[in-house]
PDB file of C-alpha atoms in Angstrom:
ATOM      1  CA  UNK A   1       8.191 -16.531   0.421  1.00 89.00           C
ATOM      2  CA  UNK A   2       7.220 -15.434  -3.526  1.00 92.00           C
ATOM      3  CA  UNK A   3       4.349 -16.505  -5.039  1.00 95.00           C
ATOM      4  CA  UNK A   4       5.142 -16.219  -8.864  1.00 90.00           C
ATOM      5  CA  UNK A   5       3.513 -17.236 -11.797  1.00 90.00           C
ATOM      6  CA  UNK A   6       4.146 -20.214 -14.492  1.00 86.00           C
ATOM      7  CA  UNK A   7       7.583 -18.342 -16.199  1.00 88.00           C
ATOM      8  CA  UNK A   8       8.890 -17.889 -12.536  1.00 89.00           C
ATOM      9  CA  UNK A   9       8.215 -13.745 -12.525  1.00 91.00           C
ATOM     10  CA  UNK A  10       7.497 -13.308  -8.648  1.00 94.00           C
ATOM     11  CA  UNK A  11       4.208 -11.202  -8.268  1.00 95.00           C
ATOM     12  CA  UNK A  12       3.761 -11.398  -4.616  1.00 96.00           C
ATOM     13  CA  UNK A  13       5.209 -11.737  -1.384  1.00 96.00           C
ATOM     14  CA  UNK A  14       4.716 -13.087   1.847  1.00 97.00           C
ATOM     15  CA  UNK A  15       7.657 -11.265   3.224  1.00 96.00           C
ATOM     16  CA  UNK A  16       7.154 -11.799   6.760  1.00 95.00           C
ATOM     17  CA  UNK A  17       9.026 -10.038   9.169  1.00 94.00           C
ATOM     18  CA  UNK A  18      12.261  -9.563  10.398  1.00 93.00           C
ATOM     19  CA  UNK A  19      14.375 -12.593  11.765  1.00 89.00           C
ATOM     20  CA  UNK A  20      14.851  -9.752  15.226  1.00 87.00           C
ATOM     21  CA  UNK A  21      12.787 -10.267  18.254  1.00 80.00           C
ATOM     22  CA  UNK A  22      13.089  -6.872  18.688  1.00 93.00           C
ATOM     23  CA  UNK A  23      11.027  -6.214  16.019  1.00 96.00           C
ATOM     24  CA  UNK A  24       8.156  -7.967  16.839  1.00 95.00           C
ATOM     25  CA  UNK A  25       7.954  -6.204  20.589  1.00 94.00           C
ATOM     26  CA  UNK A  26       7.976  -2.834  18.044  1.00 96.00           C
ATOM     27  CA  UNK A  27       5.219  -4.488  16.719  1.00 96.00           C
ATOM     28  CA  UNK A  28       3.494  -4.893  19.653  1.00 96.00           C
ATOM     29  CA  UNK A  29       4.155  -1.318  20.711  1.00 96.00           C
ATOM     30  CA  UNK A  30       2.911  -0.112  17.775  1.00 97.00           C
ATOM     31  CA  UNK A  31      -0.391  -2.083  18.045  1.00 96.00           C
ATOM     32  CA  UNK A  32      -0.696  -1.311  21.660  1.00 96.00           C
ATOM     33  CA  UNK A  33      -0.286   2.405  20.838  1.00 97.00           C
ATOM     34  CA  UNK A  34      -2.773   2.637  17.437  1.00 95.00           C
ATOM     35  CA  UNK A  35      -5.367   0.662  19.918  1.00 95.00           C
ATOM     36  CA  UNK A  36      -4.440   3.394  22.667  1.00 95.00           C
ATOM     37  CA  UNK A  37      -4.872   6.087  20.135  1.00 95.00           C
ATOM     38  CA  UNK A  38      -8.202   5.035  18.319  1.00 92.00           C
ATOM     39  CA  UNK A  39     -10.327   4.545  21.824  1.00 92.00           C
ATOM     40  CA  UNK A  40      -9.308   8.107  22.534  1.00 92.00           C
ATOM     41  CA  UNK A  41     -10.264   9.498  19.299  1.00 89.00           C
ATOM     42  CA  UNK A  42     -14.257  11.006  19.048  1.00 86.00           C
ATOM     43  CA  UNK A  43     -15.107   9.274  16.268  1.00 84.00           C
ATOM     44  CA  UNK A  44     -18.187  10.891  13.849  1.00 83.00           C
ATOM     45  CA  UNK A  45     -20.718   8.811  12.729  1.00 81.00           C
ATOM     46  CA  UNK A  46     -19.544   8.539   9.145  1.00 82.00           C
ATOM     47  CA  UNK A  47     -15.995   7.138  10.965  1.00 79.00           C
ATOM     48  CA  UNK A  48     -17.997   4.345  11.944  1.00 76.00           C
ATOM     49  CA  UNK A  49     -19.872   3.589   8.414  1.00 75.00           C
ATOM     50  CA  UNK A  50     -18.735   0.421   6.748  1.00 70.00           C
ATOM     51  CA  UNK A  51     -17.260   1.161   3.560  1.00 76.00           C
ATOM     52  CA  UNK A  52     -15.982  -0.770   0.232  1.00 76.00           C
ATOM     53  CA  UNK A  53     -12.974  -2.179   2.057  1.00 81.00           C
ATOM     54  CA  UNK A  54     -14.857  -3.262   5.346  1.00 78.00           C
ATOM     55  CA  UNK A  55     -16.729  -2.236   8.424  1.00 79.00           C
ATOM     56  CA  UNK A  56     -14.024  -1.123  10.540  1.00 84.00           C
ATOM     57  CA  UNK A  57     -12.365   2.442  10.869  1.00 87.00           C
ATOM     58  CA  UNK A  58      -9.958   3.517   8.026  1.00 88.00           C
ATOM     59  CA  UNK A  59      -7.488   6.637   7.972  1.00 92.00           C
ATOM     60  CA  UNK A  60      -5.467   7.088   5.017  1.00 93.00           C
ATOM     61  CA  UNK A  61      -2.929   9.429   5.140  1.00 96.00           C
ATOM     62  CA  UNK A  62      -0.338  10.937   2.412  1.00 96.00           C
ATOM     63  CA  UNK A  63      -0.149  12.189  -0.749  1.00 95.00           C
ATOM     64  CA  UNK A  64      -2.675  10.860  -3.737  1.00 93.00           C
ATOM     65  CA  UNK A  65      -4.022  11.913  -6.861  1.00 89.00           C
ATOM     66  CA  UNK A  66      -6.901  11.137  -9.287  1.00 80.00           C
ATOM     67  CA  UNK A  67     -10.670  11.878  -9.161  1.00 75.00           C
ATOM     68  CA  UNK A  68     -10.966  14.728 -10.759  1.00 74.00           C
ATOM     69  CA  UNK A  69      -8.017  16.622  -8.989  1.00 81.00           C
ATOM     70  CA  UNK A  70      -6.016  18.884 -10.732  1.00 82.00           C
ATOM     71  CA  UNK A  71      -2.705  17.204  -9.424  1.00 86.00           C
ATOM     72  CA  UNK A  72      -1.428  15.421  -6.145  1.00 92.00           C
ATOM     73  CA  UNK A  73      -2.848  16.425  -2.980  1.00 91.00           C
ATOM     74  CA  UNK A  74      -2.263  15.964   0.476  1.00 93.00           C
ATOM     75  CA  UNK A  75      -5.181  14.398   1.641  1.00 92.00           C
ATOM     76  CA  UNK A  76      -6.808  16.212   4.478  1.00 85.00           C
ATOM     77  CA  UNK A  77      -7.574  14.429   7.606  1.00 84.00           C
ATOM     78  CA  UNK A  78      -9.947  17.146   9.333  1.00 85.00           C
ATOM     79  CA  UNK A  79     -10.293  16.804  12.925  1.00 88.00           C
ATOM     80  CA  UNK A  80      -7.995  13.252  13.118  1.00 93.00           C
ATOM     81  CA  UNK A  81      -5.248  15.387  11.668  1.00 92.00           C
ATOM     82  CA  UNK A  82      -3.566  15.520  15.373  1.00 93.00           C
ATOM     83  CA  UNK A  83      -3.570  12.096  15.789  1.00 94.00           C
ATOM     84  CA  UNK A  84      -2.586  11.039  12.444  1.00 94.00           C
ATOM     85  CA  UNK A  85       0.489  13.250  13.298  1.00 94.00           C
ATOM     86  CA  UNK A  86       1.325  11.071  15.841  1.00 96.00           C
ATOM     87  CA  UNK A  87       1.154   8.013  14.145  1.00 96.00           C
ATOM     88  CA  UNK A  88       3.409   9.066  11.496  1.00 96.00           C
ATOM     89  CA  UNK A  89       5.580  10.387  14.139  1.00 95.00           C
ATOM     90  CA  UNK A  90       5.690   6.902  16.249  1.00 97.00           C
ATOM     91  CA  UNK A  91       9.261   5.407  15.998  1.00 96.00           C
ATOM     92  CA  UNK A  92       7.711   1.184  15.956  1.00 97.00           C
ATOM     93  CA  UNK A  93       5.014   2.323  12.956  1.00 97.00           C
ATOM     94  CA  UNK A  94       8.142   3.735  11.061  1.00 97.00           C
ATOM     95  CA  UNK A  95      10.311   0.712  11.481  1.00 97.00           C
ATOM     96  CA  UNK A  96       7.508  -1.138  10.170  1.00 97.00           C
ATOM     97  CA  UNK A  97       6.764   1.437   7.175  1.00 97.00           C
ATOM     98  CA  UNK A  98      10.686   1.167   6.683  1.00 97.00           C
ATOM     99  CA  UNK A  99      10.499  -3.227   6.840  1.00 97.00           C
ATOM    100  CA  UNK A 100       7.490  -2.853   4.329  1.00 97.00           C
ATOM    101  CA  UNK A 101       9.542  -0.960   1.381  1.00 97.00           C
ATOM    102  CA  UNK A 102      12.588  -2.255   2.189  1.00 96.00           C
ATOM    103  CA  UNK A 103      10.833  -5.903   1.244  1.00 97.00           C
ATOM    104  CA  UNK A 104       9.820  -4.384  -1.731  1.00 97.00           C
ATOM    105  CA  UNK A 105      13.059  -3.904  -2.686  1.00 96.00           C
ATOM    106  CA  UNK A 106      14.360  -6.767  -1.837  1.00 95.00           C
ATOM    107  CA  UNK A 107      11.629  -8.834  -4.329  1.00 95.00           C
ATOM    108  CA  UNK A 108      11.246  -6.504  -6.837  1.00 95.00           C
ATOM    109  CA  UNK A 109      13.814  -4.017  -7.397  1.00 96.00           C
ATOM    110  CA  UNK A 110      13.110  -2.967 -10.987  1.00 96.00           C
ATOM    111  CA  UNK A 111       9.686  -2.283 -10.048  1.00 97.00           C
ATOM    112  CA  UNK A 112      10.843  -0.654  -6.821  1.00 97.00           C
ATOM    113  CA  UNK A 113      13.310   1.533  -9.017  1.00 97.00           C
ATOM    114  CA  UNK A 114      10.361   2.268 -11.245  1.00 97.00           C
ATOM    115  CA  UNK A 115       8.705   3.786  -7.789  1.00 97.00           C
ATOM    116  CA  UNK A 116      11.662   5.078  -6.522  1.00 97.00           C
ATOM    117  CA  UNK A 117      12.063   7.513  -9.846  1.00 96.00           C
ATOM    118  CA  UNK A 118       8.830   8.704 -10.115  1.00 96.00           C
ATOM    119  CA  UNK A 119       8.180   9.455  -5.939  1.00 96.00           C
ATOM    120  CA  UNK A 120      11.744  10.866  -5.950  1.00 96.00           C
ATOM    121  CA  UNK A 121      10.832  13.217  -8.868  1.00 95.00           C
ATOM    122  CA  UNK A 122       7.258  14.007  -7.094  1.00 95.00           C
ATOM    123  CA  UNK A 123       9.096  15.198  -3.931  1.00 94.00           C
ATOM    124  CA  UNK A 124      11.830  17.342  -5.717  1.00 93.00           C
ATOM    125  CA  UNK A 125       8.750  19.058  -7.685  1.00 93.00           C
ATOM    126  CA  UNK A 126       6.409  19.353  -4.957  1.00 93.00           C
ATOM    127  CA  UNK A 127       8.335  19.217  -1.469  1.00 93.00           C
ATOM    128  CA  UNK A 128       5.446  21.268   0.119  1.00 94.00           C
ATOM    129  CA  UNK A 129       3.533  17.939   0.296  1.00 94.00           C
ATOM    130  CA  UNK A 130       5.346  15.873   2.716  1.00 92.00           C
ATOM    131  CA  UNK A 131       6.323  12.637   2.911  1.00 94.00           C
ATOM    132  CA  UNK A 132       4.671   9.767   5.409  1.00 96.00           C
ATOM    133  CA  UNK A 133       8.197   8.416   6.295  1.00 96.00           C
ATOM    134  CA  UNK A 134      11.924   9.024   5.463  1.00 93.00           C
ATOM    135  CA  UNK A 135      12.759   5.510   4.606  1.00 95.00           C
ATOM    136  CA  UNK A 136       9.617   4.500   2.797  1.00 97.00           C
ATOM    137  CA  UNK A 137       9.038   4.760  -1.035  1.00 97.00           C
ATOM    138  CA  UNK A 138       5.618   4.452  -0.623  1.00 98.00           C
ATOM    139  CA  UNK A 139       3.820   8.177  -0.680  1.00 97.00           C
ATOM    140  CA  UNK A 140       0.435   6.930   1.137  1.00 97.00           C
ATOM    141  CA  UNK A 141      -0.736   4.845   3.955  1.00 97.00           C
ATOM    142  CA  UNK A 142      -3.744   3.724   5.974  1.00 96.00           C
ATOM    143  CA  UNK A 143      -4.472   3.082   9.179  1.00 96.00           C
ATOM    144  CA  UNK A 144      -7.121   0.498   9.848  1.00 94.00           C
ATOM    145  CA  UNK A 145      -8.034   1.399  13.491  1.00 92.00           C
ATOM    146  CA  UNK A 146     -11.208  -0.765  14.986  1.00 90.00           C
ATOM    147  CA  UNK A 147     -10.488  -3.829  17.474  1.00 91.00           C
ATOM    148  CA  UNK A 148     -11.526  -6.329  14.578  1.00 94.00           C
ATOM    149  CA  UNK A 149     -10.104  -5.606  11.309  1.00 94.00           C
ATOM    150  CA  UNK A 150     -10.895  -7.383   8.918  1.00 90.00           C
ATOM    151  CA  UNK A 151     -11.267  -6.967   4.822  1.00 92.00           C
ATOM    152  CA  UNK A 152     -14.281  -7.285   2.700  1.00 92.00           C
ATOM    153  CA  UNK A 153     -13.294  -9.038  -1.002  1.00 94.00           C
ATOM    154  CA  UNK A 154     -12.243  -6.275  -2.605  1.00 93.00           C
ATOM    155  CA  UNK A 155      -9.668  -4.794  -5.416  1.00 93.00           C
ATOM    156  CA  UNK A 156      -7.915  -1.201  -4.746  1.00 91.00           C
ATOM    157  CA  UNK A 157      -8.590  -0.738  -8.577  1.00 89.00           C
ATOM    158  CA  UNK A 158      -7.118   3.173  -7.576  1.00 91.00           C
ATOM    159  CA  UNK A 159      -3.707   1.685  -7.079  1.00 95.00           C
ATOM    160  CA  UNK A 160      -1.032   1.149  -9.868  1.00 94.00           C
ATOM    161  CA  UNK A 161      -2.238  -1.776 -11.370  1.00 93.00           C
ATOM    162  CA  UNK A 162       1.102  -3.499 -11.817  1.00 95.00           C
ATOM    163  CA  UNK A 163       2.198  -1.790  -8.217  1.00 96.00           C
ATOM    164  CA  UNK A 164       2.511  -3.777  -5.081  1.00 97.00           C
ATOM    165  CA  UNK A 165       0.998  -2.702  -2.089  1.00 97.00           C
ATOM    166  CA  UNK A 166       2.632  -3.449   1.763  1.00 98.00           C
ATOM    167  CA  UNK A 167      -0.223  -4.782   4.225  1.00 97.00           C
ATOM    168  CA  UNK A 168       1.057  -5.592   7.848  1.00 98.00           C
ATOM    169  CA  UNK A 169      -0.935  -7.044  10.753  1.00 97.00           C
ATOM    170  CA  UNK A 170      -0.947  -6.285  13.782  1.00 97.00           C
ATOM    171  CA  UNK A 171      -2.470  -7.963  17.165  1.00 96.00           C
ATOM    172  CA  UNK A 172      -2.958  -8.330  20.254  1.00 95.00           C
ATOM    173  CA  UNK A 173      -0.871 -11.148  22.178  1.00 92.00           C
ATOM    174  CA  UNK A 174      -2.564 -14.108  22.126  1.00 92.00           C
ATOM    175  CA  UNK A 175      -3.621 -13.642  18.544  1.00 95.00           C
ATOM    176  CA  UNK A 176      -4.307 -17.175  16.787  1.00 96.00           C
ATOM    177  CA  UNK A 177      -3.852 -16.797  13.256  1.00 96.00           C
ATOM    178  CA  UNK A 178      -4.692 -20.256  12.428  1.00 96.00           C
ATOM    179  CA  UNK A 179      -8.027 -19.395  13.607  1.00 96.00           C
ATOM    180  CA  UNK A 180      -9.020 -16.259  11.844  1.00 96.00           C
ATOM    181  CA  UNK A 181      -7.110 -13.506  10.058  1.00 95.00           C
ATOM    182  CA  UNK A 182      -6.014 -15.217   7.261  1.00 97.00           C
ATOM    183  CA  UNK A 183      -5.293 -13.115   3.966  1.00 97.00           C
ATOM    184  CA  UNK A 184      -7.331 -14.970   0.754  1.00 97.00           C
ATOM    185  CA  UNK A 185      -6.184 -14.239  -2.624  1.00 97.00           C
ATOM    186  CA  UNK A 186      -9.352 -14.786  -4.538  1.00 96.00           C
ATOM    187  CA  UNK A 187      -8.089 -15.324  -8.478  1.00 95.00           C
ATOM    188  CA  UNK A 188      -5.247 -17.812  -6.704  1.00 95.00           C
ATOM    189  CA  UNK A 189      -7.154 -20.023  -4.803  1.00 96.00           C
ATOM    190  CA  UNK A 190      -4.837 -19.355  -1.723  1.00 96.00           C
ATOM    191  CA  UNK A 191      -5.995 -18.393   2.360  1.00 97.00           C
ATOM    192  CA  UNK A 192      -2.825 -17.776   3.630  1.00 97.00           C
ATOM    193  CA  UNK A 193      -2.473 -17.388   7.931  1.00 97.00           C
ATOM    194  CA  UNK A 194      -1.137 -13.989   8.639  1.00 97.00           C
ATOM    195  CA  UNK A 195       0.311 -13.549  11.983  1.00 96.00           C
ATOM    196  CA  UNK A 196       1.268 -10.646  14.028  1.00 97.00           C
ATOM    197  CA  UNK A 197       3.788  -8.390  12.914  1.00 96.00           C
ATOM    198  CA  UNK A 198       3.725 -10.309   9.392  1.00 97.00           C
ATOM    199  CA  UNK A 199       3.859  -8.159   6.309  1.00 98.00           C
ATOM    200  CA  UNK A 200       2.473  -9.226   2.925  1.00 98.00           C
ATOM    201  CA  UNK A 201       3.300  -7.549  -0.920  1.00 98.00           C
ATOM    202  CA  UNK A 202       0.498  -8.200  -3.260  1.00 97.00           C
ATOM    203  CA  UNK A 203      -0.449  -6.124  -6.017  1.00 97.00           C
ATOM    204  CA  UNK A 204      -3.941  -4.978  -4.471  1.00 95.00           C
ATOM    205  CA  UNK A 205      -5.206  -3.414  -7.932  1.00 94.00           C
ATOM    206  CA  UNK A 206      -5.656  -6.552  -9.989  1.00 95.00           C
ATOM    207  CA  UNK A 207      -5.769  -9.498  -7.244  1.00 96.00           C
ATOM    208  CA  UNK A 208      -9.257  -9.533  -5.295  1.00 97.00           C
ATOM    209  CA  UNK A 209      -8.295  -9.902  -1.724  1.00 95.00           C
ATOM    210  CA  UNK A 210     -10.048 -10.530   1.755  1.00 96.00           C
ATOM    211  CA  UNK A 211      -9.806 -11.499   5.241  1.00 95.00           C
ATOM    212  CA  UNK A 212     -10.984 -14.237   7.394  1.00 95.00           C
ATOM    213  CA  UNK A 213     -12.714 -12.838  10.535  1.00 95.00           C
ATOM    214  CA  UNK A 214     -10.681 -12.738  13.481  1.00 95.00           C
ATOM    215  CA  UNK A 215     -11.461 -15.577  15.888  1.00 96.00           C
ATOM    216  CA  UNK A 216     -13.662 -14.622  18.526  1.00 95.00           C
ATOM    217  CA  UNK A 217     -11.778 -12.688  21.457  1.00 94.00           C
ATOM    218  CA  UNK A 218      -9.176 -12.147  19.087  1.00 96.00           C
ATOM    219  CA  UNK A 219      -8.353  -8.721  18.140  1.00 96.00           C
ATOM    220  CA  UNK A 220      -6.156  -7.347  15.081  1.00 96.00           C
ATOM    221  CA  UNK A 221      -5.740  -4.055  13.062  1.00 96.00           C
ATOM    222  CA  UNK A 222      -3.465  -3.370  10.063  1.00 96.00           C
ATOM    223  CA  UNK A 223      -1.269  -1.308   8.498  1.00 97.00           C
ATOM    224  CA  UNK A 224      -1.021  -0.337   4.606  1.00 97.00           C
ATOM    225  CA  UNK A 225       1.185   1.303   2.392  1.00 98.00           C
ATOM    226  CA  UNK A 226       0.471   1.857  -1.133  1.00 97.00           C
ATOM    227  CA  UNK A 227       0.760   4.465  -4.399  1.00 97.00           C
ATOM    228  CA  UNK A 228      -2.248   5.757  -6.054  1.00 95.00           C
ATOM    229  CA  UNK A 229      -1.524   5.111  -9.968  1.00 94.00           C
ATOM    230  CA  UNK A 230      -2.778   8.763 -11.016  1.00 92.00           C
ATOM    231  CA  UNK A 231       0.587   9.950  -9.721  1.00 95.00           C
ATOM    232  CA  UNK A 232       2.601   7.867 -12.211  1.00 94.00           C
ATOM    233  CA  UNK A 233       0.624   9.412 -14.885  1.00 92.00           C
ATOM    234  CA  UNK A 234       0.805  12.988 -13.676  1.00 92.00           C
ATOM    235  CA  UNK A 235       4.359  12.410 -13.293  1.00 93.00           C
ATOM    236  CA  UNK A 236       4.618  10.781 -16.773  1.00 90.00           C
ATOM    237  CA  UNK A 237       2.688  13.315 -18.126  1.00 87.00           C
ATOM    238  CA  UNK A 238       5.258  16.176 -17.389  1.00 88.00           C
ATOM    239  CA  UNK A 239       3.292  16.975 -14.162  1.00 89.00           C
ATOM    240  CA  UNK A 240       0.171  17.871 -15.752  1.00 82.00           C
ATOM    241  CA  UNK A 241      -3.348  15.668 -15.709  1.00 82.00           C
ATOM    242  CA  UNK A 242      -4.393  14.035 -18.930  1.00 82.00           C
ATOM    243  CA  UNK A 243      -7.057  17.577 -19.111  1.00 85.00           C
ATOM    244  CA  UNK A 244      -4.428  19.422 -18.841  1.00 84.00           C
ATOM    245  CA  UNK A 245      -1.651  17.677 -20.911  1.00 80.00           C
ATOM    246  CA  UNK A 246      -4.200  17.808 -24.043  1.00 84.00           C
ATOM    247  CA  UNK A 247      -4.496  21.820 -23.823  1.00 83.00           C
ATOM    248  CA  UNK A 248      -0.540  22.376 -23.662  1.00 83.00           C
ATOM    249  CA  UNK A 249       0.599  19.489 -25.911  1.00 82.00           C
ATOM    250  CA  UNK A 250      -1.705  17.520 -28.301  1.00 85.00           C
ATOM    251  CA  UNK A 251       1.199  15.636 -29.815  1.00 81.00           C
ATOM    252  CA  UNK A 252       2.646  14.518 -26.596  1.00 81.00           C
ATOM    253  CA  UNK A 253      -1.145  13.822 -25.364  1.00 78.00           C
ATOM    254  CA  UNK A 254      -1.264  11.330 -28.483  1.00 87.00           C
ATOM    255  CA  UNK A 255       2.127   9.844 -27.831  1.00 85.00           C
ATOM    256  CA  UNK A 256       0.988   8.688 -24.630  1.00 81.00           C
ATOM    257  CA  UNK A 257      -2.418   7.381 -25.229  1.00 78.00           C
ATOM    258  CA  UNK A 258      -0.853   5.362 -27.439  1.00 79.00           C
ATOM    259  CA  UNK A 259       1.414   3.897 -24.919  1.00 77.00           C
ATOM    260  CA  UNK A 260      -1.579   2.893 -22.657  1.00 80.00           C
ATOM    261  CA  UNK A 261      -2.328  -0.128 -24.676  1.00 79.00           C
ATOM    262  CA  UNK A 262       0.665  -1.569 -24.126  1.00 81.00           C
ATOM    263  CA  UNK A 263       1.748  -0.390 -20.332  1.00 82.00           C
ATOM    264  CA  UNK A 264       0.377  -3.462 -19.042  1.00 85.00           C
ATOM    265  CA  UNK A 265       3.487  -4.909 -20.765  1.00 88.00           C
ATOM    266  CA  UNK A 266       6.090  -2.646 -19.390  1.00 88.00           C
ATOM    267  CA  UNK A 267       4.180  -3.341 -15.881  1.00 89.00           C
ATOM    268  CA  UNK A 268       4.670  -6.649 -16.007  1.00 89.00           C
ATOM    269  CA  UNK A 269       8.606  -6.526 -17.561  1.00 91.00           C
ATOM    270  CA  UNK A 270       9.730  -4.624 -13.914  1.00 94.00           C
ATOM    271  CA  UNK A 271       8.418  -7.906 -12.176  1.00 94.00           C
ATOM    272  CA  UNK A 272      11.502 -10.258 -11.051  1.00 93.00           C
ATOM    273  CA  UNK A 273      12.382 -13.806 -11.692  1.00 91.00           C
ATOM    274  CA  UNK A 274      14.168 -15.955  -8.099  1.00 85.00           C
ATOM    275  CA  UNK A 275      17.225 -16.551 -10.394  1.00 83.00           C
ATOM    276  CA  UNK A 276      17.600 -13.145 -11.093  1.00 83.00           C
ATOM    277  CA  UNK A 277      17.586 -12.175  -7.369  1.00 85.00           C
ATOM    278  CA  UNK A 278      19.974 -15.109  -6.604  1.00 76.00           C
ATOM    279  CA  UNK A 279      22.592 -13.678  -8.941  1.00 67.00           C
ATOM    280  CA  UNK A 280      22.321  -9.970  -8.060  1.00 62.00           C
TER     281      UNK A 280
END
């Protein structure tokens, strides 16, 4: 289902899942094995901290930029980097990394194309890197681990701002989503039930988003894919950082400072109308 604004341009999906019971038993595999995997873990204190995004435990995994950095970076998962290995490596989690872009896609193929252009140049310049998953355009992911997941109202202002990011949850049977779990879309005035196995497209870097706490007894996790905007502009700027752009080029540093003010624009022009979808 889109949600779209009031010229029809579709900013959000609630892209479900697959019409495949197959896929939600992957599903449940893959939250039965991420709940296998995280109670076997030793966990450091600092795991355990709440953080801007919640109070549960959060591995991100895959390639990112910003924050001073001189370019993209791997990030390093220290002594989880075993079992973040195998849950890249777990066939259900990459059918469900694979359903996520492949919805994205589907809804918004300019701005998937716009993605798919700069990630593809990314891995032809830097192959050393990696990639999360074969079939996914999406160069980072987290893993939200603890038995109750659940998000504090937040925005993932590191994000492209006009990007969309893929959040899937994922329960244990029995899960009642009309009880708890529920995504809320601050700015939109929507709390929207999220099952199991249900994947949502929302662009996480301008819409302030939450959870609903699980229903007691009930227990959930998630899975999120996502593209930290200081790649586009690395990539944009010739794979250089803005630092490093205005030493070799000044004029070309000037040209695209320029463009800032109006990227918001170009953004906004990859989003999709239904009609247009209907007729491709």
């Amino acid at each position: 289902m889109p949600i779209y604004d009031s010229e029809g341009y579709i900013f959000a999906v609630l892209a479900g899942r697959p019409n495949d019971d197959g896929y939600v038993a992957s599903a449940d595999k893959a939250f039965n094995f991420m709940r296998a995997q995280a109670d076997a873990e030793e966990w450091k204190a600092e795991d355990l901290d709440p953080h801007r995004r919640g109070g549960f435990i959060a591995i991100n995994v895959g390639i990112t930029a910003g924050k001073g950095q001189p370019g993209p970076t791997r990030l390093g998962n220290g002594t989880h980097a075993l079992l973040t290995e195998r849950l890249l490596g777990h066939s259900c989690i990459q059918q469900i990394a694979t359903f996520g872009s492949s919805a994205f896609q589907r809804w918004s193929p300019n701005l998937f194309g716009y993605y798919k252009t700069h990630m593809d140049s990314l891995r032809g310049r830097l192959p050393q890197l990696g990639w999360n998953f074969g079939k996914s355009v999406f160069p980072c992911c987290a893993f939200n681990l603890s038995r109750v997941v659940w998000a504090f109202k937040h925005r993932d202002s590191a994000n492209l701002p006009f990007g969309w990011c893929a959040i899937t949850a994922l329960a244990k049977k029995g899960f009642r989503p009309h009880l708890g779990g529920h995504l809320i879309l601050w700015e939109l005035g929507l709390v929207i039930e999220f099952p199991h196995a249900s994947t949502v497209l929302i662009p996480s870097a301008t819409i302030t988003h939450s959870n609903v706490k699980p229903a007691p007894g009930d227990e959930r996790m998630s899975f999120t894919q996502f593209a930290a905007g200081a790649l586009f502009r690395y990539i944009d700027n010739r794979f250089c950082n803005d630092k490093q752009l205005f030493n070799r080029n000044r004029k070309e540093f000037r040209r695209l400072e320029v463009l800032k003010s109006t990227r918001w624009e170009m953004g906004l022009s990859l989003y999709s109308k239904l009609d247009d979808l209907v007729q491709q």
